[in-house]
mmCIF file with all atom_site columns, C-alpha atoms in Angstrom:
data_model
loop_
_atom_site.group_PDB
_atom_site.id
_atom_site.type_symbol
_atom_site.label_atom_id
_atom_site.label_alt_id
_atom_site.label_comp_id
_atom_site.label_asym_id
_atom_site.label_entity_id
_atom_site.label_seq_id
_atom_site.pdbx_PDB_ins_code
_atom_site.Cartn_x
_atom_site.Cartn_y
_atom_site.Cartn_z
_atom_site.occupancy
_atom_site.B_iso_or_equiv
_atom_site.pdbx_formal_charge
_atom_site.auth_seq_id
_atom_site.auth_comp_id
_atom_site.auth_asym_id
_atom_site.auth_atom_id
_atom_site.pdbx_PDB_model_num
ATOM 1   C CA . MET A 1 1   ? -46.465 -6.550  21.969  1.00 54.00 ? 1296 MET A CA 1
ATOM 2   C CA . ASN A 1 2   ? -48.393 -3.463  20.961  1.00 80.00 ? 1297 ASN A CA 1
ATOM 3   C CA . PRO A 1 3   ? -50.522 -4.405  17.924  1.00 79.00 ? 1298 PRO A CA 1
ATOM 4   C CA . LEU A 1 4   ? -50.102 -0.876  16.535  1.00 77.00 ? 1299 LEU A CA 1
ATOM 5   C CA . ILE A 1 5   ? -46.328 -1.259  16.496  1.00 82.00 ? 1300 ILE A CA 1
ATOM 6   C CA . GLU A 1 6   ? -46.501 -4.787  15.115  1.00 81.00 ? 1301 GLU A CA 1
ATOM 7   C CA . ASN A 1 7   ? -48.689 -3.605  12.236  1.00 80.00 ? 1302 ASN A CA 1
ATOM 8   C CA . ALA A 1 8   ? -47.073 -0.196  11.728  1.00 81.00 ? 1303 ALA A CA 1
ATOM 9   C CA . GLY A 1 9   ? -46.313 -0.907  8.070   1.00 86.00 ? 1304 GLY A CA 1
ATOM 10  C CA . ALA A 1 10  ? -49.901 -1.859  7.218   1.00 86.00 ? 1305 ALA A CA 1
ATOM 11  C CA . ILE A 1 11  ? -51.242 1.130   9.163   1.00 87.00 ? 1306 ILE A CA 1
ATOM 12  C CA . ALA A 1 12  ? -48.849 3.484   7.365   1.00 91.00 ? 1307 ALA A CA 1
ATOM 13  C CA . GLN A 1 13  ? -49.978 2.134   3.991   1.00 92.00 ? 1308 GLN A CA 1
ATOM 14  C CA . ALA A 1 14  ? -53.651 2.515   4.940   1.00 91.00 ? 1309 ALA A CA 1
ATOM 15  C CA . LEU A 1 15  ? -52.958 6.034   6.228   1.00 92.00 ? 1310 LEU A CA 1
ATOM 16  C CA . GLY A 1 16  ? -51.367 6.814   2.876   1.00 92.00 ? 1311 GLY A CA 1
ATOM 17  C CA . THR A 1 17  ? -54.553 5.674   1.147   1.00 92.00 ? 1312 THR A CA 1
ATOM 18  C CA . THR A 1 18  ? -56.620 7.903   3.441   1.00 94.00 ? 1313 THR A CA 1
ATOM 19  C CA . LEU A 1 19  ? -54.406 10.915  2.764   1.00 94.00 ? 1314 LEU A CA 1
ATOM 20  C CA . MET A 1 20  ? -54.388 10.247  -0.969  1.00 95.00 ? 1315 MET A CA 1
ATOM 21  C CA . MET A 1 21  ? -58.176 10.083  -1.053  1.00 94.00 ? 1316 MET A CA 1
ATOM 22  C CA . ALA A 1 22  ? -58.466 13.262  1.023   1.00 95.00 ? 1317 ALA A CA 1
ATOM 23  C CA . VAL A 1 23  ? -56.021 15.231  -1.133  1.00 96.00 ? 1318 VAL A CA 1
ATOM 24  C CA . ILE A 1 24  ? -57.455 14.208  -4.510  1.00 96.00 ? 1319 ILE A CA 1
ATOM 25  C CA . ALA A 1 25  ? -61.071 14.575  -3.416  1.00 96.00 ? 1320 ALA A CA 1
ATOM 26  C CA . GLY A 1 26  ? -60.223 17.858  -1.673  1.00 95.00 ? 1321 GLY A CA 1
ATOM 27  C CA . ILE A 1 27  ? -58.722 19.432  -4.766  1.00 96.00 ? 1322 ILE A CA 1
ATOM 28  C CA . GLY A 1 28  ? -61.516 18.086  -6.934  1.00 96.00 ? 1323 GLY A CA 1
ATOM 29  C CA . SER A 1 29  ? -64.248 19.295  -4.593  1.00 96.00 ? 1324 SER A CA 1
ATOM 30  C CA . ILE A 1 30  ? -62.817 22.824  -4.469  1.00 94.00 ? 1325 ILE A CA 1
ATOM 31  C CA . VAL A 1 31  ? -62.610 23.052  -8.265  1.00 94.00 ? 1326 VAL A CA 1
ATOM 32  C CA . LEU A 1 32  ? -66.057 21.542  -8.771  1.00 95.00 ? 1327 LEU A CA 1
ATOM 33  C CA . GLY A 1 33  ? -67.531 23.585  -5.937  1.00 94.00 ? 1328 GLY A CA 1
ATOM 34  C CA . VAL A 1 34  ? -66.326 26.847  -7.486  1.00 92.00 ? 1329 VAL A CA 1
ATOM 35  C CA . LEU A 1 35  ? -67.855 25.830  -10.826 1.00 93.00 ? 1330 LEU A CA 1
ATOM 36  C CA . VAL A 1 36  ? -71.159 25.021  -9.134  1.00 94.00 ? 1331 VAL A CA 1
ATOM 37  C CA . THR A 1 37  ? -71.080 28.412  -7.400  1.00 92.00 ? 1332 THR A CA 1
ATOM 38  C CA . VAL A 1 38  ? -70.496 30.144  -10.723 1.00 89.00 ? 1333 VAL A CA 1
ATOM 39  C CA . ALA A 1 39  ? -73.548 28.336  -12.085 1.00 90.00 ? 1334 ALA A CA 1
ATOM 40  C CA . ARG A 1 40  ? -75.578 29.342  -8.993  1.00 89.00 ? 1335 ARG A CA 1
ATOM 41  C CA . VAL A 1 41  ? -74.888 33.059  -9.534  1.00 85.00 ? 1336 VAL A CA 1
ATOM 42  C CA . SER A 1 42  ? -74.992 33.037  -13.324 1.00 84.00 ? 1337 SER A CA 1
ATOM 43  C CA . PRO A 1 43  ? -77.674 34.982  -15.222 1.00 83.00 ? 1338 PRO A CA 1
ATOM 44  C CA . ILE A 1 44  ? -78.785 31.792  -17.013 1.00 86.00 ? 1339 ILE A CA 1
ATOM 45  C CA . PRO A 1 45  ? -81.856 30.341  -15.231 1.00 90.00 ? 1340 PRO A CA 1
ATOM 46  C CA . ILE A 1 46  ? -81.278 26.725  -16.259 1.00 94.00 ? 1341 ILE A CA 1
ATOM 47  C CA . LEU A 1 47  ? -77.723 26.808  -14.893 1.00 91.00 ? 1342 LEU A CA 1
ATOM 48  C CA . ARG A 1 48  ? -78.926 28.275  -11.614 1.00 90.00 ? 1343 ARG A CA 1
ATOM 49  C CA . PHE A 1 49  ? -81.618 25.614  -11.342 1.00 94.00 ? 1344 PHE A CA 1
ATOM 50  C CA . ALA A 1 50  ? -79.225 22.767  -12.169 1.00 95.00 ? 1345 ALA A CA 1
ATOM 51  C CA . ALA A 1 51  ? -76.668 24.002  -9.629  1.00 93.00 ? 1346 ALA A CA 1
ATOM 52  C CA . PHE A 1 52  ? -79.391 24.381  -6.989  1.00 94.00 ? 1347 PHE A CA 1
ATOM 53  C CA . CYS A 1 53  ? -80.594 20.807  -7.594  1.00 95.00 ? 1348 CYS A CA 1
ATOM 54  C CA . TYR A 1 54  ? -76.997 19.543  -7.454  1.00 94.00 ? 1349 TYR A CA 1
ATOM 55  C CA . THR A 1 55  ? -76.245 21.129  -4.086  1.00 94.00 ? 1350 THR A CA 1
ATOM 56  C CA . GLN A 1 56  ? -79.579 20.145  -2.563  1.00 94.00 ? 1351 GLN A CA 1
ATOM 57  C CA . PHE A 1 57  ? -79.178 16.539  -3.680  1.00 94.00 ? 1352 PHE A CA 1
ATOM 58  C CA . PHE A 1 58  ? -75.703 16.016  -2.250  1.00 94.00 ? 1353 PHE A CA 1
ATOM 59  C CA . ILE A 1 59  ? -76.351 17.989  0.939   1.00 94.00 ? 1354 ILE A CA 1
ATOM 60  C CA . ASN A 1 60  ? -79.518 16.053  1.748   1.00 94.00 ? 1355 ASN A CA 1
ATOM 61  C CA . VAL A 1 61  ? -78.462 12.500  0.797   1.00 92.00 ? 1356 VAL A CA 1
ATOM 62  C CA . PRO A 1 62  ? -76.192 10.643  3.280   1.00 93.00 ? 1357 PRO A CA 1
ATOM 63  C CA . LEU A 1 63  ? -72.666 10.015  2.049   1.00 94.00 ? 1358 LEU A CA 1
ATOM 64  C CA . LEU A 1 64  ? -72.823 6.340   2.967   1.00 92.00 ? 1359 LEU A CA 1
ATOM 65  C CA . ALA A 1 65  ? -75.928 5.899   0.813   1.00 93.00 ? 1360 ALA A CA 1
ATOM 66  C CA . LEU A 1 66  ? -74.119 7.544   -2.105  1.00 93.00 ? 1361 LEU A CA 1
ATOM 67  C CA . LEU A 1 67  ? -71.092 5.282   -1.648  1.00 92.00 ? 1362 LEU A CA 1
ATOM 68  C CA . LEU A 1 68  ? -73.243 2.155   -1.555  1.00 91.00 ? 1363 LEU A CA 1
ATOM 69  C CA . LEU A 1 69  ? -75.198 3.320   -4.580  1.00 90.00 ? 1364 LEU A CA 1
ATOM 70  C CA . ALA A 1 70  ? -72.023 4.028   -6.570  1.00 89.00 ? 1365 ALA A CA 1
ATOM 71  C CA . VAL A 1 71  ? -70.312 0.763   -5.668  1.00 87.00 ? 1366 VAL A CA 1
ATOM 72  C CA . PHE A 1 72  ? -73.274 -1.568  -6.166  1.00 85.00 ? 1367 PHE A CA 1
ATOM 73  C CA . ALA A 1 73  ? -75.464 0.234   -8.697  1.00 83.00 ? 1368 ALA A CA 1
ATOM 74  C CA . LEU A 1 74  ? -72.958 1.599   -11.201 1.00 79.00 ? 1369 LEU A CA 1
ATOM 75  C CA . PRO A 1 75  ? -71.633 -1.880  -12.178 1.00 79.00 ? 1370 PRO A CA 1
ATOM 76  C CA . ASP A 1 76  ? -75.220 -2.894  -12.981 1.00 77.00 ? 1371 ASP A CA 1
ATOM 77  C CA . ALA A 1 77  ? -75.355 0.141   -15.280 1.00 75.00 ? 1372 ALA A CA 1
ATOM 78  C CA . GLY A 1 78  ? -72.226 -1.071  -17.062 1.00 75.00 ? 1373 GLY A CA 1
ATOM 79  C CA . LEU A 1 79  ? -69.782 1.373   -15.409 1.00 77.00 ? 1374 LEU A CA 1
ATOM 80  C CA . LEU A 1 80  ? -66.983 -0.570  -13.751 1.00 78.00 ? 1375 LEU A CA 1
ATOM 81  C CA . LEU A 1 81  ? -64.393 1.287   -11.663 1.00 82.00 ? 1376 LEU A CA 1
ATOM 82  C CA . PRO A 1 82  ? -62.011 0.155   -8.915  1.00 86.00 ? 1377 PRO A CA 1
ATOM 83  C CA . LEU A 1 83  ? -63.253 0.778   -5.377  1.00 89.00 ? 1378 LEU A CA 1
ATOM 84  C CA . THR A 1 84  ? -60.813 3.547   -4.426  1.00 90.00 ? 1379 THR A CA 1
ATOM 85  C CA . PRO A 1 85  ? -61.417 5.747   -7.508  1.00 92.00 ? 1380 PRO A CA 1
ATOM 86  C CA . THR A 1 86  ? -65.167 5.237   -7.057  1.00 92.00 ? 1381 THR A CA 1
ATOM 87  C CA . ALA A 1 87  ? -64.953 6.394   -3.444  1.00 93.00 ? 1382 ALA A CA 1
ATOM 88  C CA . ILE A 1 88  ? -62.867 9.425   -4.472  1.00 95.00 ? 1383 ILE A CA 1
ATOM 89  C CA . ILE A 1 89  ? -65.413 10.431  -7.122  1.00 94.00 ? 1384 ILE A CA 1
ATOM 90  C CA . VAL A 1 90  ? -68.289 10.162  -4.650  1.00 95.00 ? 1385 VAL A CA 1
ATOM 91  C CA . LEU A 1 91  ? -66.375 12.115  -1.983  1.00 95.00 ? 1386 LEU A CA 1
ATOM 92  C CA . THR A 1 92  ? -65.546 14.806  -4.534  1.00 96.00 ? 1387 THR A CA 1
ATOM 93  C CA . ALA A 1 93  ? -69.145 15.197  -5.663  1.00 95.00 ? 1388 ALA A CA 1
ATOM 94  C CA . TYR A 1 94  ? -70.465 15.137  -2.096  1.00 96.00 ? 1389 TYR A CA 1
ATOM 95  C CA . GLU A 1 95  ? -68.045 17.645  -0.579  1.00 96.00 ? 1390 GLU A CA 1
ATOM 96  C CA . SER A 1 96  ? -68.187 19.954  -3.613  1.00 95.00 ? 1391 SER A CA 1
ATOM 97  C CA . ALA A 1 97  ? -71.781 20.786  -2.668  1.00 95.00 ? 1392 ALA A CA 1
ATOM 98  C CA . TYR A 1 98  ? -70.590 22.063  0.718   1.00 95.00 ? 1393 TYR A CA 1
ATOM 99  C CA . VAL A 1 99  ? -67.706 23.948  -0.900  1.00 95.00 ? 1394 VAL A CA 1
ATOM 100 C CA . ALA A 1 100 ? -70.200 25.539  -3.307  1.00 94.00 ? 1395 ALA A CA 1
ATOM 101 C CA . GLU A 1 101 ? -72.369 26.750  -0.438  1.00 92.00 ? 1396 GLU A CA 1
ATOM 102 C CA . ALA A 1 102 ? -69.316 28.168  1.358   1.00 92.00 ? 1397 ALA A CA 1
ATOM 103 C CA . VAL A 1 103 ? -68.091 29.968  -1.760  1.00 91.00 ? 1398 VAL A CA 1
ATOM 104 C CA . ARG A 1 104 ? -71.587 31.288  -2.486  1.00 89.00 ? 1399 ARG A CA 1
ATOM 105 C CA . SER A 1 105 ? -71.639 32.846  0.967   1.00 88.00 ? 1400 SER A CA 1
ATOM 106 C CA . GLY A 1 106 ? -68.300 34.439  0.084   1.00 84.00 ? 1401 GLY A CA 1
ATOM 107 C CA . VAL A 1 107 ? -69.764 35.861  -3.114  1.00 83.00 ? 1402 VAL A CA 1
ATOM 108 C CA . ASN A 1 108 ? -72.340 37.663  -0.978  1.00 80.00 ? 1403 ASN A CA 1
ATOM 109 C CA . THR A 1 109 ? -69.512 39.444  0.878   1.00 78.00 ? 1404 THR A CA 1
ATOM 110 C CA . VAL A 1 110 ? -68.180 41.108  -2.290  1.00 77.00 ? 1405 VAL A CA 1
ATOM 111 C CA . PRO A 1 111 ? -69.212 44.785  -2.167  1.00 71.00 ? 1406 PRO A CA 1
ATOM 112 C CA . PRO A 1 112 ? -71.850 45.549  -4.832  1.00 70.00 ? 1407 PRO A CA 1
ATOM 113 C CA . GLY A 1 113 ? -69.913 48.669  -5.758  1.00 69.00 ? 1408 GLY A CA 1
ATOM 114 C CA . GLN A 1 114 ? -67.013 46.570  -7.037  1.00 70.00 ? 1409 GLN A CA 1
ATOM 115 C CA . ILE A 1 115 ? -69.336 44.527  -9.216  1.00 69.00 ? 1410 ILE A CA 1
ATOM 116 C CA . GLU A 1 116 ? -70.877 47.699  -10.611 1.00 72.00 ? 1411 GLU A CA 1
ATOM 117 C CA . ALA A 1 117 ? -67.394 49.127  -11.204 1.00 74.00 ? 1412 ALA A CA 1
ATOM 118 C CA . ALA A 1 118 ? -66.458 45.999  -13.168 1.00 70.00 ? 1413 ALA A CA 1
ATOM 119 C CA . ARG A 1 119 ? -69.534 46.456  -15.337 1.00 74.00 ? 1414 ARG A CA 1
ATOM 120 C CA . ALA A 1 120 ? -68.708 50.129  -15.814 1.00 72.00 ? 1415 ALA A CA 1
ATOM 121 C CA . LEU A 1 121 ? -65.259 49.121  -17.061 1.00 71.00 ? 1416 LEU A CA 1
ATOM 122 C CA . GLY A 1 122 ? -66.903 46.951  -19.709 1.00 69.00 ? 1417 GLY A CA 1
ATOM 123 C CA . MET A 1 123 ? -66.143 43.584  -18.135 1.00 73.00 ? 1418 MET A CA 1
ATOM 124 C CA . THR A 1 124 ? -68.394 40.736  -19.143 1.00 72.00 ? 1419 THR A CA 1
ATOM 125 C CA . PHE A 1 125 ? -70.056 38.647  -16.465 1.00 69.00 ? 1420 PHE A CA 1
ATOM 126 C CA . GLY A 1 126 ? -67.512 35.864  -16.936 1.00 68.00 ? 1421 GLY A CA 1
ATOM 127 C CA . LEU A 1 127 ? -64.572 38.257  -16.752 1.00 75.00 ? 1422 LEU A CA 1
ATOM 128 C CA . SER A 1 128 ? -65.894 39.969  -13.629 1.00 77.00 ? 1423 SER A CA 1
ATOM 129 C CA . LEU A 1 129 ? -66.318 36.554  -12.024 1.00 75.00 ? 1424 LEU A CA 1
ATOM 130 C CA . ARG A 1 130 ? -62.701 35.586  -12.780 1.00 75.00 ? 1425 ARG A CA 1
ATOM 131 C CA . ARG A 1 131 ? -61.121 38.930  -11.941 1.00 75.00 ? 1426 ARG A CA 1
ATOM 132 C CA . VAL A 1 132 ? -63.310 40.391  -9.192  1.00 77.00 ? 1427 VAL A CA 1
ATOM 133 C CA . ILE A 1 133 ? -65.950 38.163  -7.624  1.00 77.00 ? 1428 ILE A CA 1
ATOM 134 C CA . VAL A 1 134 ? -64.498 34.658  -7.276  1.00 78.00 ? 1429 VAL A CA 1
ATOM 135 C CA . PRO A 1 135 ? -61.005 35.702  -6.063  1.00 81.00 ? 1430 PRO A CA 1
ATOM 136 C CA . GLN A 1 136 ? -62.494 37.841  -3.287  1.00 80.00 ? 1431 GLN A CA 1
ATOM 137 C CA . ALA A 1 137 ? -65.090 35.205  -2.421  1.00 80.00 ? 1432 ALA A CA 1
ATOM 138 C CA . LEU A 1 138 ? -62.408 32.541  -2.024  1.00 83.00 ? 1433 LEU A CA 1
ATOM 139 C CA . ARG A 1 139 ? -60.260 34.788  0.138   1.00 85.00 ? 1434 ARG A CA 1
ATOM 140 C CA . SER A 1 140 ? -63.165 35.412  2.497   1.00 84.00 ? 1435 SER A CA 1
ATOM 141 C CA . VAL A 1 141 ? -64.113 31.741  2.995   1.00 86.00 ? 1436 VAL A CA 1
ATOM 142 C CA . VAL A 1 142 ? -60.747 30.058  3.537   1.00 88.00 ? 1437 VAL A CA 1
ATOM 143 C CA . GLN A 1 143 ? -61.675 28.872  7.032   1.00 91.00 ? 1438 GLN A CA 1
ATOM 144 C CA . PRO A 1 144 ? -65.113 27.483  6.040   1.00 91.00 ? 1439 PRO A CA 1
ATOM 145 C CA . ILE A 1 145 ? -63.493 25.597  3.162   1.00 93.00 ? 1440 ILE A CA 1
ATOM 146 C CA . GLY A 1 146 ? -60.877 24.346  5.628   1.00 93.00 ? 1441 GLY A CA 1
ATOM 147 C CA . ASN A 1 147 ? -63.689 23.001  7.793   1.00 94.00 ? 1442 ASN A CA 1
ATOM 148 C CA . VAL A 1 148 ? -65.139 21.218  4.760   1.00 95.00 ? 1443 VAL A CA 1
ATOM 149 C CA . MET A 1 149 ? -61.722 19.677  4.098   1.00 95.00 ? 1444 MET A CA 1
ATOM 150 C CA . ILE A 1 150 ? -61.556 18.438  7.698   1.00 95.00 ? 1445 ILE A CA 1
ATOM 151 C CA . ALA A 1 151 ? -65.002 16.873  7.282   1.00 95.00 ? 1446 ALA A CA 1
ATOM 152 C CA . LEU A 1 152 ? -63.805 15.312  4.026   1.00 95.00 ? 1447 LEU A CA 1
ATOM 153 C CA . ALA A 1 153 ? -60.787 13.749  5.746   1.00 94.00 ? 1448 ALA A CA 1
ATOM 154 C CA . MET A 1 154 ? -63.075 12.279  8.418   1.00 94.00 ? 1449 MET A CA 1
ATOM 155 C CA . ASN A 1 155 ? -65.578 11.079  5.813   1.00 94.00 ? 1450 ASN A CA 1
ATOM 156 C CA . THR A 1 156 ? -62.932 8.975   4.077   1.00 93.00 ? 1451 THR A CA 1
ATOM 157 C CA . ALA A 1 157 ? -63.536 6.500   6.910   1.00 92.00 ? 1452 ALA A CA 1
ATOM 158 C CA . LEU A 1 158 ? -66.915 5.668   5.377   1.00 92.00 ? 1453 LEU A CA 1
ATOM 159 C CA . ALA A 1 159 ? -65.107 4.200   2.372   1.00 91.00 ? 1454 ALA A CA 1
ATOM 160 C CA . ALA A 1 160 ? -64.313 1.232   4.616   1.00 90.00 ? 1455 ALA A CA 1
ATOM 161 C CA . ALA A 1 161 ? -67.989 0.265   4.383   1.00 88.00 ? 1456 ALA A CA 1
ATOM 162 C CA . VAL A 1 162 ? -67.629 -0.417  0.659   1.00 87.00 ? 1457 VAL A CA 1
ATOM 163 C CA . GLY A 1 163 ? -64.341 -2.304  0.852   1.00 85.00 ? 1458 GLY A CA 1
ATOM 164 C CA . VAL A 1 164 ? -61.681 0.391   0.496   1.00 86.00 ? 1459 VAL A CA 1
ATOM 165 C CA . VAL A 1 165 ? -58.697 -0.500  2.682   1.00 85.00 ? 1460 VAL A CA 1
ATOM 166 C CA . GLU A 1 166 ? -58.044 2.880   4.285   1.00 88.00 ? 1461 GLU A CA 1
ATOM 167 C CA . LEU A 1 167 ? -57.132 3.682   7.885   1.00 89.00 ? 1462 LEU A CA 1
ATOM 168 C CA . THR A 1 168 ? -60.418 2.712   9.532   1.00 89.00 ? 1463 THR A CA 1
ATOM 169 C CA . ALA A 1 169 ? -60.681 -0.533  7.588   1.00 88.00 ? 1464 ALA A CA 1
ATOM 170 C CA . GLU A 1 170 ? -57.097 -1.498  8.422   1.00 88.00 ? 1465 GLU A CA 1
ATOM 171 C CA . VAL A 1 171 ? -57.321 -0.829  12.158  1.00 90.00 ? 1466 VAL A CA 1
ATOM 172 C CA . ASN A 1 172 ? -60.633 -2.691  12.287  1.00 87.00 ? 1467 ASN A CA 1
ATOM 173 C CA . LYS A 1 173 ? -58.960 -5.673  10.625  1.00 88.00 ? 1468 LYS A CA 1
ATOM 174 C CA . ILE A 1 174 ? -56.113 -5.494  13.148  1.00 86.00 ? 1469 ILE A CA 1
ATOM 175 C CA . ASN A 1 175 ? -58.585 -5.355  16.023  1.00 85.00 ? 1470 ASN A CA 1
ATOM 176 C CA . LEU A 1 176 ? -60.347 -8.485  14.801  1.00 83.00 ? 1471 LEU A CA 1
ATOM 177 C CA . VAL A 1 177 ? -57.083 -10.342 15.419  1.00 83.00 ? 1472 VAL A CA 1
ATOM 178 C CA . ALA A 1 178 ? -55.666 -8.505  18.432  1.00 78.00 ? 1473 ALA A CA 1
ATOM 179 C CA . ALA A 1 179 ? -59.002 -7.809  20.191  1.00 81.00 ? 1474 ALA A CA 1
ATOM 180 C CA . GLN A 1 180 ? -57.736 -4.591  21.799  1.00 83.00 ? 1475 GLN A CA 1
ATOM 181 C CA . PRO A 1 181 ? -60.317 -2.045  20.591  1.00 82.00 ? 1476 PRO A CA 1
ATOM 182 C CA . ILE A 1 182 ? -59.524 0.725   23.086  1.00 86.00 ? 1477 ILE A CA 1
ATOM 183 C CA . LEU A 1 183 ? -55.823 0.817   22.222  1.00 85.00 ? 1478 LEU A CA 1
ATOM 184 C CA . ILE A 1 184 ? -56.221 0.286   18.481  1.00 85.00 ? 1479 ILE A CA 1
ATOM 185 C CA . PHE A 1 185 ? -59.098 2.690   17.806  1.00 85.00 ? 1480 PHE A CA 1
ATOM 186 C CA . SER A 1 186 ? -57.626 5.303   20.146  1.00 88.00 ? 1481 SER A CA 1
ATOM 187 C CA . GLY A 1 187 ? -54.474 5.189   18.050  1.00 87.00 ? 1482 GLY A CA 1
ATOM 188 C CA . ALA A 1 188 ? -56.498 5.602   14.862  1.00 88.00 ? 1483 ALA A CA 1
ATOM 189 C CA . GLY A 1 189 ? -58.409 8.456   16.445  1.00 91.00 ? 1484 GLY A CA 1
ATOM 190 C CA . LEU A 1 190 ? -55.165 10.249  17.229  1.00 93.00 ? 1485 LEU A CA 1
ATOM 191 C CA . LEU A 1 191 ? -54.103 9.920   13.588  1.00 93.00 ? 1486 LEU A CA 1
ATOM 192 C CA . TYR A 1 192 ? -57.392 11.419  12.407  1.00 93.00 ? 1487 TYR A CA 1
ATOM 193 C CA . MET A 1 193 ? -57.017 14.190  14.981  1.00 94.00 ? 1488 MET A CA 1
ATOM 194 C CA . ALA A 1 194 ? -53.524 14.938  13.662  1.00 94.00 ? 1489 ALA A CA 1
ATOM 195 C CA . ILE A 1 195 ? -54.886 15.181  10.109  1.00 94.00 ? 1490 ILE A CA 1
ATOM 196 C CA . ALA A 1 196 ? -57.622 17.566  11.234  1.00 94.00 ? 1491 ALA A CA 1
ATOM 197 C CA . LEU A 1 197 ? -55.119 19.656  13.183  1.00 95.00 ? 1492 LEU A CA 1
ATOM 198 C CA . VAL A 1 198 ? -52.798 19.995  10.191  1.00 95.00 ? 1493 VAL A CA 1
ATOM 199 C CA . ILE A 1 199 ? -55.663 21.024  7.909   1.00 94.00 ? 1494 ILE A CA 1
ATOM 200 C CA . GLY A 1 200 ? -56.940 23.514  10.474  1.00 93.00 ? 1495 GLY A CA 1
ATOM 201 C CA . LEU A 1 201 ? -53.511 25.074  10.977  1.00 93.00 ? 1496 LEU A CA 1
ATOM 202 C CA . ALA A 1 202 ? -52.933 25.245  7.221   1.00 92.00 ? 1497 ALA A CA 1
ATOM 203 C CA . ALA A 1 203 ? -56.308 26.914  6.687   1.00 90.00 ? 1498 ALA A CA 1
ATOM 204 C CA . GLY A 1 204 ? -55.529 29.440  9.417   1.00 89.00 ? 1499 GLY A CA 1
ATOM 205 C CA . TRP A 1 205 ? -52.154 30.227  7.850   1.00 90.00 ? 1500 TRP A CA 1
ATOM 206 C CA . VAL A 1 206 ? -53.680 30.680  4.381   1.00 88.00 ? 1501 VAL A CA 1
ATOM 207 C CA . GLU A 1 207 ? -56.479 32.817  5.809   1.00 84.00 ? 1502 GLU A CA 1
ATOM 208 C CA . ARG A 1 208 ? -53.966 35.184  7.419   1.00 86.00 ? 1503 ARG A CA 1
ATOM 209 C CA . ARG A 1 209 ? -51.951 35.414  4.215   1.00 84.00 ? 1504 ARG A CA 1
ATOM 210 C CA . VAL A 1 210 ? -54.890 36.259  1.958   1.00 78.00 ? 1505 VAL A CA 1
ATOM 211 C CA . ALA A 1 211 ? -57.065 38.208  4.394   1.00 69.00 ? 1506 ALA A CA 1
ATOM 212 C CA . ILE A 1 212 ? -58.887 41.139  2.806   1.00 62.00 ? 1507 ILE A CA 1
ATOM 213 C CA . ALA A 1 213 ? -58.391 44.440  4.566   1.00 55.00 ? 1508 ALA A CA 1
ATOM 214 C CA . ARG A 1 214 ? -61.825 46.054  4.914   1.00 53.00 ? 1509 ARG A CA 1
#
């Protein structure tokens, strides 16, 4: 019989773990990424420097290295967490750097005249960020953030390297028994493609709904 059908229950459970990781890390990375962007454009030099160092670190260090470091080094430092939450935290921190860069590019699209108008109305920097700058920046970078979310969904596969039983880990375990790599990994690839397609379509729909008329 088809090993994918025989192990449909285990694959569905592993797919659920993949989706759960992608959703939680996706939401977390967007929130954290916006906060990092705010720090990058703030008038406080130390915040700008810290945010710059944060983004450069996570953009230039491989995700797999970060996962291995978190799983094997943090317990030695006395911080013990289950594997799945650890992977989610690392994915959130890693992808938030890319979200921050996308949102920062959106900040640059906000017309300077609107920022000056906010100042003329007496808005503080924080208030102008909340009311004027960040909302428009987010609306202009929906598709880039969608691309980051697609990359995040694909990157969940790396969690298999540190023992998280997600989709890639499960199908690899099935293949070790069934020895049908073309069939099994093609099936997994189609599932990942479906996830990417859904995210892409959702991002396109949101982008059309919130598009800024220039």
